[in-house]
Coordinates of C-alpha atoms in Angstrom, one line a residue:
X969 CA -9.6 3.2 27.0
X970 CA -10.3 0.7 30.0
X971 CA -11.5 -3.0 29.1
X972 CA -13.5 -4.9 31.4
X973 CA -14.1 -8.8 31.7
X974 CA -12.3 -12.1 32.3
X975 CA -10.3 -13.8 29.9
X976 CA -12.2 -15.9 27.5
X977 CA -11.0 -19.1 28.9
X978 CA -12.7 -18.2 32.0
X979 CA -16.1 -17.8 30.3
X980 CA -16.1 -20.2 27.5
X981 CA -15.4 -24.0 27.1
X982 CA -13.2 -25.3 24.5
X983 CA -15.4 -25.6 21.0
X984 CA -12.9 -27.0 18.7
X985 CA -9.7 -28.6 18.0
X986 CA -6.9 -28.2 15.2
X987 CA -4.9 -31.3 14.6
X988 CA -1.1 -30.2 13.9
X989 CA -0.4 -30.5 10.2
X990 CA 2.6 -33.5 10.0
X991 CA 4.4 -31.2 8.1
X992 CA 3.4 -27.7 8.3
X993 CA 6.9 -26.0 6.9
X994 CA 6.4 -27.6 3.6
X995 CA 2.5 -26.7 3.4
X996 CA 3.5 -23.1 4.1
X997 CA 5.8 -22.8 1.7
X998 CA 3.4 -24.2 -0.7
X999 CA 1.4 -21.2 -0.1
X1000 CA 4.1 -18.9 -0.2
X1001 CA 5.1 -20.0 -3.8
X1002 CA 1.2 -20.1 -5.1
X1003 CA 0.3 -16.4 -3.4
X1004 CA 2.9 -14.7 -2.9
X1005 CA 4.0 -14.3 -6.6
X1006 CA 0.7 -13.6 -7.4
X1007 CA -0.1 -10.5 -5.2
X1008 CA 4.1 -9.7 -5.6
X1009 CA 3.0 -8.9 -9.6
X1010 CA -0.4 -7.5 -9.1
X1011 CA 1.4 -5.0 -6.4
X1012 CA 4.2 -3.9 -8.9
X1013 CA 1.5 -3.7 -12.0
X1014 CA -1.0 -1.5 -9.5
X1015 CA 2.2 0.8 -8.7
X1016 CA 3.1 0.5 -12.0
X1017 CA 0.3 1.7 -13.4
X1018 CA -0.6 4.4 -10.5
X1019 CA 2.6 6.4 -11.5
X1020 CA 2.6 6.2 -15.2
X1021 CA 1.4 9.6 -15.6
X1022 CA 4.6 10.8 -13.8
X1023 CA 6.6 8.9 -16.6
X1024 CA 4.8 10.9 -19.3
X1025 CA 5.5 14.3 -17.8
X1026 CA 9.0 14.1 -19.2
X1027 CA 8.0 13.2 -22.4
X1028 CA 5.7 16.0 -23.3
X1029 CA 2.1 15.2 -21.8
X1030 CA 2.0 18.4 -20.3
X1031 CA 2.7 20.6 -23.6
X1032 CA 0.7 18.3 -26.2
X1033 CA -2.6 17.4 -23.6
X1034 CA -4.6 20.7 -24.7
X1035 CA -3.6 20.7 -28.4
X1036 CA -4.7 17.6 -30.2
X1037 CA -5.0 13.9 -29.6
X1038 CA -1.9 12.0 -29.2
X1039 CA -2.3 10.2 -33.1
X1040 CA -2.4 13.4 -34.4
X1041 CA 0.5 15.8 -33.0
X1042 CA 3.8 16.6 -34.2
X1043 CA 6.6 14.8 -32.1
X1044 CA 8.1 17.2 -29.7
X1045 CA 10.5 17.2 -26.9
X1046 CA 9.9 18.5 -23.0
X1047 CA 9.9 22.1 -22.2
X1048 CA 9.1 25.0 -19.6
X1049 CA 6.4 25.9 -21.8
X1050 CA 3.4 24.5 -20.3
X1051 CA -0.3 24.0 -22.1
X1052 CA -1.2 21.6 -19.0
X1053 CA -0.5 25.0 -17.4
X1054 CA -0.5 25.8 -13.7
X1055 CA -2.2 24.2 -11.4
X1056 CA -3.9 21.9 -14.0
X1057 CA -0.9 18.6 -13.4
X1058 CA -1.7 18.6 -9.8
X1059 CA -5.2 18.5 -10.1
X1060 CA -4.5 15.7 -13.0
X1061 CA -2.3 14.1 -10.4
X1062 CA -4.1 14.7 -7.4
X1063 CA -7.7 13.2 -9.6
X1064 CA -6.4 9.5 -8.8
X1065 CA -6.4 9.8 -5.6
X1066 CA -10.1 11.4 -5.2
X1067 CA -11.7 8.4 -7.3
X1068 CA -9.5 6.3 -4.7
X1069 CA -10.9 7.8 -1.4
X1070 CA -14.7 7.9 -2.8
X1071 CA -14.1 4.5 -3.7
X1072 CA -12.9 3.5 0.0
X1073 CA -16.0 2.9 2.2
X1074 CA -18.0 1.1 -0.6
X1075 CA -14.5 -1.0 -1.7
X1076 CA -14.6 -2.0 2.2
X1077 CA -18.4 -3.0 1.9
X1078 CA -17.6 -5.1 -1.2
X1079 CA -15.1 -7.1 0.6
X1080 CA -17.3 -8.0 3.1
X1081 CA -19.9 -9.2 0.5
X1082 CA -18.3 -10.4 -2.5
X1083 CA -15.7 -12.9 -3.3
X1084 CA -12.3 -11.3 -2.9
X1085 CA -10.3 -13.1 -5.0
X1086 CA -12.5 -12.6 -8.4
X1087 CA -13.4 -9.1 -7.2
X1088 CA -9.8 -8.1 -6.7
X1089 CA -9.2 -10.0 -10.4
X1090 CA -11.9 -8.0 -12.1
X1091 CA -11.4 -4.7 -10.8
X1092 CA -7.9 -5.3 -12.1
X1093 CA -9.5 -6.2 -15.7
X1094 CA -11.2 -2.8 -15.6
X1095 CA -9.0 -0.8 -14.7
X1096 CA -5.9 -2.2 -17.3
X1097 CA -9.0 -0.8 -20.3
X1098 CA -9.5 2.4 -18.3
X1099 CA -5.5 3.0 -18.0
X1100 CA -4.9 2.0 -21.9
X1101 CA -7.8 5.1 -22.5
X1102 CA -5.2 7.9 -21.2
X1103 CA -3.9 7.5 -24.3
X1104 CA -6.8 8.7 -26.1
X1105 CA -7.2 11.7 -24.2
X1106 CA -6.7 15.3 -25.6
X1107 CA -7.3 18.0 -23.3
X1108 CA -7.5 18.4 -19.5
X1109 CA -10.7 17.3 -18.6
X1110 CA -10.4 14.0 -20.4
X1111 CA -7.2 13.2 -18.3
X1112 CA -9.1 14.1 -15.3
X1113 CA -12.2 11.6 -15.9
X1114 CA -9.7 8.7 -16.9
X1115 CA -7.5 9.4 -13.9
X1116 CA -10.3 9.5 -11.2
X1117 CA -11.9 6.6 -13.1
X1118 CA -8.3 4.7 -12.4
X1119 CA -8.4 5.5 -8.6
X1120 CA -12.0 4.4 -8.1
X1121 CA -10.8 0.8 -9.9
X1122 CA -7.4 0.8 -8.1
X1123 CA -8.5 1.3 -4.3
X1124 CA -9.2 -2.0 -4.2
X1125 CA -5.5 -3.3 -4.4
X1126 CA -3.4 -2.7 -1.7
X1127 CA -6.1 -3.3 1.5
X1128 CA -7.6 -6.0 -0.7
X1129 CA -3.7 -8.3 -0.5
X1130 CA -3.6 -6.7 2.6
X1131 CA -6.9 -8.6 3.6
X1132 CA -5.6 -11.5 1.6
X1133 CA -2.8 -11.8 3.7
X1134 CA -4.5 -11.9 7.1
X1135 CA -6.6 -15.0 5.6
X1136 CA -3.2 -16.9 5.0
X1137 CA -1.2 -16.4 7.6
X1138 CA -0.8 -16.2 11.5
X1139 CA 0.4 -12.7 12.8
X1140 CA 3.6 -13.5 13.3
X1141 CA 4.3 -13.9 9.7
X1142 CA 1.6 -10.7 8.9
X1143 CA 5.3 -8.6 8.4
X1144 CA 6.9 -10.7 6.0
X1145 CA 4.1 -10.9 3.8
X1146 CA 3.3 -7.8 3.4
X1147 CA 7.1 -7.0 3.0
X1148 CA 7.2 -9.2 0.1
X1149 CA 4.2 -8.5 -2.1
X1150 CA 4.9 -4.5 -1.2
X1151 CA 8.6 -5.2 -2.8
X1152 CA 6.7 -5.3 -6.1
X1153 CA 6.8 -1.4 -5.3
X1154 CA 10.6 -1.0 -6.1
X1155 CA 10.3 -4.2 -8.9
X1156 CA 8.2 -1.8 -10.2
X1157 CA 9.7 1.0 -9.9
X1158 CA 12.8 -0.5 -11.8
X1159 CA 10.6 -2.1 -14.8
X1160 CA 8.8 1.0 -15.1
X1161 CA 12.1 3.4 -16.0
X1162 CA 13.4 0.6 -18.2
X1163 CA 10.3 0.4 -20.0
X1164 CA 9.9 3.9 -20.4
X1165 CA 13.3 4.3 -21.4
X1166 CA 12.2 1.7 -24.1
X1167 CA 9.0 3.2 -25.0
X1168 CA 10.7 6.5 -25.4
X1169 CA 12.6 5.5 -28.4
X1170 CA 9.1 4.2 -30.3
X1171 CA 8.9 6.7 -33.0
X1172 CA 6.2 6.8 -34.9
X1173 CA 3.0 9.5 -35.3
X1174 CA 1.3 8.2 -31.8
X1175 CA 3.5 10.3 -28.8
X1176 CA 5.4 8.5 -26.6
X1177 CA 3.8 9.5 -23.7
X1178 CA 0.4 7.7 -25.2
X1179 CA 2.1 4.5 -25.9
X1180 CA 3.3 4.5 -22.4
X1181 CA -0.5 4.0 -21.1
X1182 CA -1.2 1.8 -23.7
X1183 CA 1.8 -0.6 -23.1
X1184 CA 1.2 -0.5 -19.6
X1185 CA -2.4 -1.1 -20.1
X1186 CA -2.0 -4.7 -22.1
X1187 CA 0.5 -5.7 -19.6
X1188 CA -2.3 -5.4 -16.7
X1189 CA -5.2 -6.3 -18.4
X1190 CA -3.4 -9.7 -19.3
X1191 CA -2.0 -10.2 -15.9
X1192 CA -5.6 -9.5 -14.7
X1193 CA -6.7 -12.9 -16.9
X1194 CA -4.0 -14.3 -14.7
X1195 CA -5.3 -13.6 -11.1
X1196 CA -8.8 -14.4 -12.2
X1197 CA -7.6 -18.1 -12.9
X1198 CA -5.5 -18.2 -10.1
X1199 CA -6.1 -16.6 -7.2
X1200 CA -8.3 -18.1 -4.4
X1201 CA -10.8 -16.5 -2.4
X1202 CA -10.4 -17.6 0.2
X1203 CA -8.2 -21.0 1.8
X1204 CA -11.3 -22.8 1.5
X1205 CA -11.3 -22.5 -2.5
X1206 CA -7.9 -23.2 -3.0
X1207 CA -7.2 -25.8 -5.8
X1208 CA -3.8 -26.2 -5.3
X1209 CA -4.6 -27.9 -1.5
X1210 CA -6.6 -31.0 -0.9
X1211 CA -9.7 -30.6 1.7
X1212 CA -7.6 -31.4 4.8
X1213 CA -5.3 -28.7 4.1
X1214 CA -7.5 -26.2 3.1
X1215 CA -9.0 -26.6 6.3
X1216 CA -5.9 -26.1 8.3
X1217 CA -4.7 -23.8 6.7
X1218 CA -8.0 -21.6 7.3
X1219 CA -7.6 -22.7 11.1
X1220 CA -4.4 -21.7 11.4
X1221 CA -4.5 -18.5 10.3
X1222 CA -8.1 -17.8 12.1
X1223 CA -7.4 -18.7 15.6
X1224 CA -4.8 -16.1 15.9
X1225 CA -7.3 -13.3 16.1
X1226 CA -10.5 -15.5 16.1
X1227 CA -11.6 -13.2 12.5
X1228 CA -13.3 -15.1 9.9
X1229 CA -14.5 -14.3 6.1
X1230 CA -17.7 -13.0 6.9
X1231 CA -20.3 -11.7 4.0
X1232 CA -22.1 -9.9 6.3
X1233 CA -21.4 -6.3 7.5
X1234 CA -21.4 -5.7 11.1
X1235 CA -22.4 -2.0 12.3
X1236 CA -21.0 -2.7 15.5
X1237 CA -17.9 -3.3 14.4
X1238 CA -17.8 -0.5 12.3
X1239 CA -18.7 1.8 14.9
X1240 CA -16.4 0.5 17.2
X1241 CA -13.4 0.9 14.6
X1242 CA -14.8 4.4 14.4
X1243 CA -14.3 5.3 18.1
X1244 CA -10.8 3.3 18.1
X1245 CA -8.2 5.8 18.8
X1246 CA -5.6 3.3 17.4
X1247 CA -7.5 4.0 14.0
X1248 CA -7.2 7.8 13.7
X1249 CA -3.2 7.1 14.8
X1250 CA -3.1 5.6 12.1
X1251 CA -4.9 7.7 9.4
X1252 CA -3.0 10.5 10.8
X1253 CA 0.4 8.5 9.6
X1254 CA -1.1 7.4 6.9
X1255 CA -1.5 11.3 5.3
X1256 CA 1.6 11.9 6.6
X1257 CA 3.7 9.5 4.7
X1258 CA 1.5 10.3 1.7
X1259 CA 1.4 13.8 1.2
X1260 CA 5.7 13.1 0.2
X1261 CA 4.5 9.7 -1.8
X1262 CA 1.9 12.3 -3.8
X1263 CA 3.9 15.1 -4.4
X1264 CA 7.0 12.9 -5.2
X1265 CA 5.2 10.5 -7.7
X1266 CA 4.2 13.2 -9.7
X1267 CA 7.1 16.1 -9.5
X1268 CA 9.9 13.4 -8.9
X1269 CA 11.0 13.2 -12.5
X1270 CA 10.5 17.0 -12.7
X1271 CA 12.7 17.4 -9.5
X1272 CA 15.6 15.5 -11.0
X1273 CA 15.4 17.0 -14.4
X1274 CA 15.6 20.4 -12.6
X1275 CA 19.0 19.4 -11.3
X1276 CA 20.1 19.6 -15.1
X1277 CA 20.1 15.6 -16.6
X1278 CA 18.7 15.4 -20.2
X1279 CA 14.8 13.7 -20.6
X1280 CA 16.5 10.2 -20.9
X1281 CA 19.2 10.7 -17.5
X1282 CA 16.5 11.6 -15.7
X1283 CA 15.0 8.5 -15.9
X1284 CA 18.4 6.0 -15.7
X1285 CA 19.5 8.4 -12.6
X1286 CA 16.1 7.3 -10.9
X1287 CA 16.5 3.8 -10.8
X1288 CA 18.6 3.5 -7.9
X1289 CA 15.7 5.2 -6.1
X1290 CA 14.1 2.4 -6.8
X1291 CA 16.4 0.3 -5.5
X1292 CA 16.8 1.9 -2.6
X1293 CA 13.2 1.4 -1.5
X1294 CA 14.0 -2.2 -2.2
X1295 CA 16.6 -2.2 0.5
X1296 CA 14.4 -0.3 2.6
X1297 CA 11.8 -2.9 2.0
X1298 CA 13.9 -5.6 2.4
X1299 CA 15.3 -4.5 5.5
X1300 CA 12.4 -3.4 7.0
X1301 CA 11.2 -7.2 6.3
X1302 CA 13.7 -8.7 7.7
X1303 CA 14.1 -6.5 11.3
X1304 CA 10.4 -6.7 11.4
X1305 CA 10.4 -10.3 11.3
X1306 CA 13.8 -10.9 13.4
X1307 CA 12.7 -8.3 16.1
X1308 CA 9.8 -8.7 18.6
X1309 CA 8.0 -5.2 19.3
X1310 CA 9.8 -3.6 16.0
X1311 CA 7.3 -2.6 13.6
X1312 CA 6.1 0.5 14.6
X1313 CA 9.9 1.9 15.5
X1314 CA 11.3 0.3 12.6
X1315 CA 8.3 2.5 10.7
X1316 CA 9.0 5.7 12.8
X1317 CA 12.6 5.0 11.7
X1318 CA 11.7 5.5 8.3
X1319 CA 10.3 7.9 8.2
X1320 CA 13.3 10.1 9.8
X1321 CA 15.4 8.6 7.1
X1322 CA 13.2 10.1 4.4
X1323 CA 13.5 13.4 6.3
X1324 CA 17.2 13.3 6.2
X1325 CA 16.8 13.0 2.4
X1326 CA 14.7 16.2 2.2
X1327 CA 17.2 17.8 3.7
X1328 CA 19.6 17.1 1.6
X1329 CA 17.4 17.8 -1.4
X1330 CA 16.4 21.1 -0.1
X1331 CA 19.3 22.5 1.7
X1332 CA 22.4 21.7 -0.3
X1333 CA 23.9 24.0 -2.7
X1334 CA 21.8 23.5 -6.2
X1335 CA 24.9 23.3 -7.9
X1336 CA 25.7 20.1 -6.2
X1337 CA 23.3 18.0 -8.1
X1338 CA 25.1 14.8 -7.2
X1339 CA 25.0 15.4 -3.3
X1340 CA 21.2 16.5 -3.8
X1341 CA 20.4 13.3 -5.9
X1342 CA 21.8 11.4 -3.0
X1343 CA 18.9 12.8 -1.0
X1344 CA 16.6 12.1 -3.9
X1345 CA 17.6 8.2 -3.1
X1346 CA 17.4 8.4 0.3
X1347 CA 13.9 9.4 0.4
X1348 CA 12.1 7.1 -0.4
X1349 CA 12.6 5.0 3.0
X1350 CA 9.2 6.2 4.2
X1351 CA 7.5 4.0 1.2
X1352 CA 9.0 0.9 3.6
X1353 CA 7.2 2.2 6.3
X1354 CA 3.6 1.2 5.2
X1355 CA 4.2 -2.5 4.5
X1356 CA 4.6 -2.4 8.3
X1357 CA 2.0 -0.3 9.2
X1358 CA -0.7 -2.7 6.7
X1359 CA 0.8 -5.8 8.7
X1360 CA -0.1 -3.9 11.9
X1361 CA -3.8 -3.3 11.0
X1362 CA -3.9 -7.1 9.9
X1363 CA -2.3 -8.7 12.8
X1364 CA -3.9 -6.1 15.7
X1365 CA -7.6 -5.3 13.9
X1366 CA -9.5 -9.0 14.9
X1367 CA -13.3 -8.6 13.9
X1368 CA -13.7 -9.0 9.8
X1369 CA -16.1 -6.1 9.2
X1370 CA -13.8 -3.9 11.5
X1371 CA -10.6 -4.7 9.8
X1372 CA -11.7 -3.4 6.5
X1373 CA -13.3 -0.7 8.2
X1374 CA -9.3 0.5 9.4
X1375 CA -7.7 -0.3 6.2
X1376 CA -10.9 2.1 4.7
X1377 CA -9.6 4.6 6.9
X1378 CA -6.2 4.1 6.6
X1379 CA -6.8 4.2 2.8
X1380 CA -8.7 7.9 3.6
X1381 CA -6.0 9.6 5.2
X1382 CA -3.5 7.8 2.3
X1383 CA -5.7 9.5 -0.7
X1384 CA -5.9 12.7 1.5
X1385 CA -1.8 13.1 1.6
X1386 CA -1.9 12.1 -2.0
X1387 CA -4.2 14.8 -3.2
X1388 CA -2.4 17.4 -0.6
X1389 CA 0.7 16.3 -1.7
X1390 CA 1.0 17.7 -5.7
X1391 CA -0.2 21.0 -4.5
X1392 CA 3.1 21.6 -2.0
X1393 CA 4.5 21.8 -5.7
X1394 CA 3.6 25.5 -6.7
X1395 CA 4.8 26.3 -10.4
X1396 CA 6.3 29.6 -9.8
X1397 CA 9.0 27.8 -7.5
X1398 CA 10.2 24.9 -10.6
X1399 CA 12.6 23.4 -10.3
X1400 CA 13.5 23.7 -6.9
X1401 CA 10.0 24.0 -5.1
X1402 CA 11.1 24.9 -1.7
X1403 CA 8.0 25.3 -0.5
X1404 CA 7.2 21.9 -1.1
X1405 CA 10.3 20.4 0.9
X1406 CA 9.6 22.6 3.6
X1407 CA 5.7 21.1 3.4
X1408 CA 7.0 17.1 2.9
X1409 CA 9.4 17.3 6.2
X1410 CA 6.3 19.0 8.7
X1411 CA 4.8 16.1 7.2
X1412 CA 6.9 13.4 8.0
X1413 CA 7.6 14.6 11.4
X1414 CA 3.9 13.9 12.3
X1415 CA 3.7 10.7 10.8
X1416 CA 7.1 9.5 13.1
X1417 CA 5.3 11.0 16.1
X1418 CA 1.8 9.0 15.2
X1419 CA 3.7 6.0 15.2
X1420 CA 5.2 6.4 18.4
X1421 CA 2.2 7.3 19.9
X1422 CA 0.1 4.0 18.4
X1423 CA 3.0 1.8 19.8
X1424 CA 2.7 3.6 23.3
X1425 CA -1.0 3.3 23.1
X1426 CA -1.2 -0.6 22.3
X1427 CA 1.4 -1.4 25.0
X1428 CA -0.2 0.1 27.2
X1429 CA -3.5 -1.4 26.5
X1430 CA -1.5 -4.9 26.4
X1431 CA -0.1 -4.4 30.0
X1432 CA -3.8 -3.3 31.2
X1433 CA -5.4 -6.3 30.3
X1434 CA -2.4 -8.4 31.6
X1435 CA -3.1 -6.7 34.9
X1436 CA -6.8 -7.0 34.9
X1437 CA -6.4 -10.9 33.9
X1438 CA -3.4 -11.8 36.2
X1439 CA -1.3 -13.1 33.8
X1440 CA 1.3 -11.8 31.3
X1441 CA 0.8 -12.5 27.9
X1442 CA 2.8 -12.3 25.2
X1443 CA 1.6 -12.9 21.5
X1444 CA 5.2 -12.6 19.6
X1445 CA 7.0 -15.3 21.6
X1446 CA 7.8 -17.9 19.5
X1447 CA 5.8 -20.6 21.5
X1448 CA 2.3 -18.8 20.1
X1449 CA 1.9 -21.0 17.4
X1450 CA -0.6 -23.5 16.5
X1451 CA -1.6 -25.4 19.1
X1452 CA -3.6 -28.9 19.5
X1453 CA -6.8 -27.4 21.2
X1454 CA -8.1 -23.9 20.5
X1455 CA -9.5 -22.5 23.9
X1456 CA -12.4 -19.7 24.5
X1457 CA -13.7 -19.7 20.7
X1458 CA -15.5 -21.5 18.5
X1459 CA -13.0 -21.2 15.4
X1460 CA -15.7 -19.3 13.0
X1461 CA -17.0 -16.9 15.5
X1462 CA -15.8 -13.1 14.4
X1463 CA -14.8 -11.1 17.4
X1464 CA -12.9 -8.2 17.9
X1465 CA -9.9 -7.4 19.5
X1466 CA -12.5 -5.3 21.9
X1467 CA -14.3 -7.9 22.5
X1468 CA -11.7 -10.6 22.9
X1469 CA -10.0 -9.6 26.0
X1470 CA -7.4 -12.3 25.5
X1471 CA -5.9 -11.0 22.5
X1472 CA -2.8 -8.7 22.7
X1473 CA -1.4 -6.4 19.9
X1474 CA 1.8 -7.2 17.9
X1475 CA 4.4 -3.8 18.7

């Protein structure tokens, strides 16, 4: 892709000035305690809540579903003996994720013209009622209509904090951000199998696997009271900051891509996020990584049970998977953060040590269940990939309409693995699904090889406009922070990183 053009400094004076905040380390961690939390919880309940139907598999949802509602059946424990038979728990699994990726391009247009911060909060209302109704259901079509109603709400989630972030924060902080609020991933991960573990025990006529959407559901819907109440908009609506610093903090964050909060959708930018070649790189990883993260969700528990642990093992001897993804997370974090030009290799990275873990799931002798659980731990690393990959699109996507237009795409190819990913899992091959393995390493490979290819690509964009600017510039040394006077921009114009041909892309 060649650029043409001078830099901006050449061609336009300086429009405005941000005075440096006397003491900007204690304002930012002001933010950090008041946002982070916020989207940290609303992450783990989203995840939470997205994989609670893989939680009820162990405890009968696929034998009772068909028969009767949940008040009214006989208690009964799991077995091979399917009435959610075949196919029918991968298309209930896989329904999520087609009410998520119908819900993409007008979730994108709804940031653009709505308030984000009461839209996210609502959404999250909604979709804590709709979650508490899959205990209700009784036969397969229910569940599917509840669990496509449950994408369509919960699309908004990730690319909406993701968005949130961006509006916060500078770029160089884009990676820790997103590290943190993802972490509520594993937190969740970790609640979840202690709850359920909990739950399980309730024994009374309603079947545990109903009480585990309802409990879930009361926990979001009254977290989702929370954000409404407390999360901002924008910086500019913040009531925990006085006027100055709202202002600062909106500067500060802005003049590092020049992208504002715009309500008003621009086709040009979304036509030129469309011909970006940076954006299909990064669909293609994002179905990739998720075609393991959908077949996984919903098969993990059946996966582990296979290797012969009782209903109640299985779920104690996944928790370390989730804390595994929290060292993944964590690390990934901190490397990102430590190390210029990291995130796309430390994501690549990843994504090789989740292959290492199919491996070991899929090659070692099945009678060596503790050596094959070891895989089961390991594979989750490629979860602490995306983190990275959403700080990418934040800190390298300038132009507001165009950024959500990436994270809509992004969010395409993530509901595209997710659908594929529950069909690798063919019922004839339980427990050991080799076919599925086999599937879940191809597509890992091509996710590590789309990540290397997007770095490539934005360096060498990076050392094309150096060359056709005469002069080197580098946007993650430390000295490109805030500075006194902002140069080439008025501070609420809302260009691209096209059209800017002084920005540069974090690596």
């Amino acid at each position: 892709m060649e650029y043409h053009g001078q830099p901006e400094s050449a061609s336009k004076p300086n429009t405005a000035e941000v005075s440096v905040y006397p003491d900007e380390k204690t304002l930012m961690r002001r933010v950090d305690w008041n946002i982070l939390p916020l989207m940290t919880v609303a992450y783990m309940l989203q995840f939470l809540d997205k994989t609670a139907l893989g939680y009820t598999t162990i405890f009968g949802i696929r034998e009772s579903l068909v028969i009767m509602p949940a008040y009214a059946m006989p208690r009964r424990s799991l077995t091979r003996n399917q009435n959610l038979v075949g196919d029918q728990y991968s298309w209930a699994a896989s329904a999520f994720y087609f009410g998520f990726m119908v819900a993409s391009y007008p979730v994108s247009l709804c940031f653009v013209k709505l308030p984000i911060g009461k839209f996210l909060s609502l959404t999250f209302i909604s979709w804590a009622v709709v979650l508490a109704c899959h205990g209700a259901t009784s036969n397969f079509a229910g569940l599917m209509v509840v669990r496509v109603l449950l994408g369509v709400l919960e699309s908004t989630i990730t690319p909406g904090l993701s968005l949130v972030t961006s509006l916060w924060y500078k770029r160089s902080e884009h990676a820790s951000r997103h590290g943190i609020w993802f972490a509520g991933n594993s937190i969740s991960s970790i609640f979840g199998g202690l709850l359920t573990y909990a739950i399980g025990h309730i024994s009374n006529s309603v079947q545990p696997w109903a009480w585990i959407f309802i409990i879930f559901g009361i926990l979001t819907f009254a977290y989702g009271v929370v954000l409404l109440i407390f999360l901002p908009d924008s910086p500019r609506t913040a009531r925990f900051l006085s006027k100055e610093e709202r202002e600062f903090i909106h500067k500060r964050a802005q003049q590092d891509t020049h992208t504002t909060v715009s309500y008003k959708w621009s086709k040009s930018q979304c036509i030129e996020a469309l011909i970006d070649p940076k954006t299909w790189l990064i669909f293609i990883y994002a179905m990739g990584s998720c075609i393991p993260n959908g077949g996984v969700t919903s098969f993990g528990s059946i996966v582990v049970s296979g290797f012969g642990f009782s209903t109640f093992n299985t779920i104690l001897v996944q928790l370390p998977m989730s804390i595994f993804t929290l060292i993944y997370v964590t690390a990934a974090t901190v490397i990102t953060s430590k190390l210029r030009k990291s995130r796309c290799i430390t994501a690549a990275v990843l994504e090789l040590i989740s292959l290492a873990g199919c491996l070991m799931v899929s090659q070692i002798d099945p009678q060596d269940k503790l050596a094959r659980l070891g895989g089961m731990w390991l594979f989750p690393a490629y979860s602490a990939s995306i983190p990275i990959i959403l700080s990418v699109i934040a800190s390298n996507v300038a132009g507001y309409t165009k950024r959500t237009t990436v994270s809509a795409v992004m969010f395409l190819g993530n509901c595209a693995g997710n659908i594929t990913g529950p069909f690798l899992f063919f019922s004839d091959e339980t427990p050991v699904y080799q076919s599925a393995w086999i599937g879940i390493m191809i597509s890992l490979a091509i996710a590590f090889v789309a990540l290397l290819v997007l770095r490539q690509l934005m360096d060498f964009q990076n050392r094309y406009r150096d060359r056709q600017q005469n002069v080197k510039i580098d946007p993650e040394s430390e000295s490109s922070g805030v500075t006194e006077t902002v140069e080439a921009v008025a501070l609420d114009a809302d260009e691209t990183d096209w059209e800017n041909q002084s920005f540069r892309y974090y690596l």
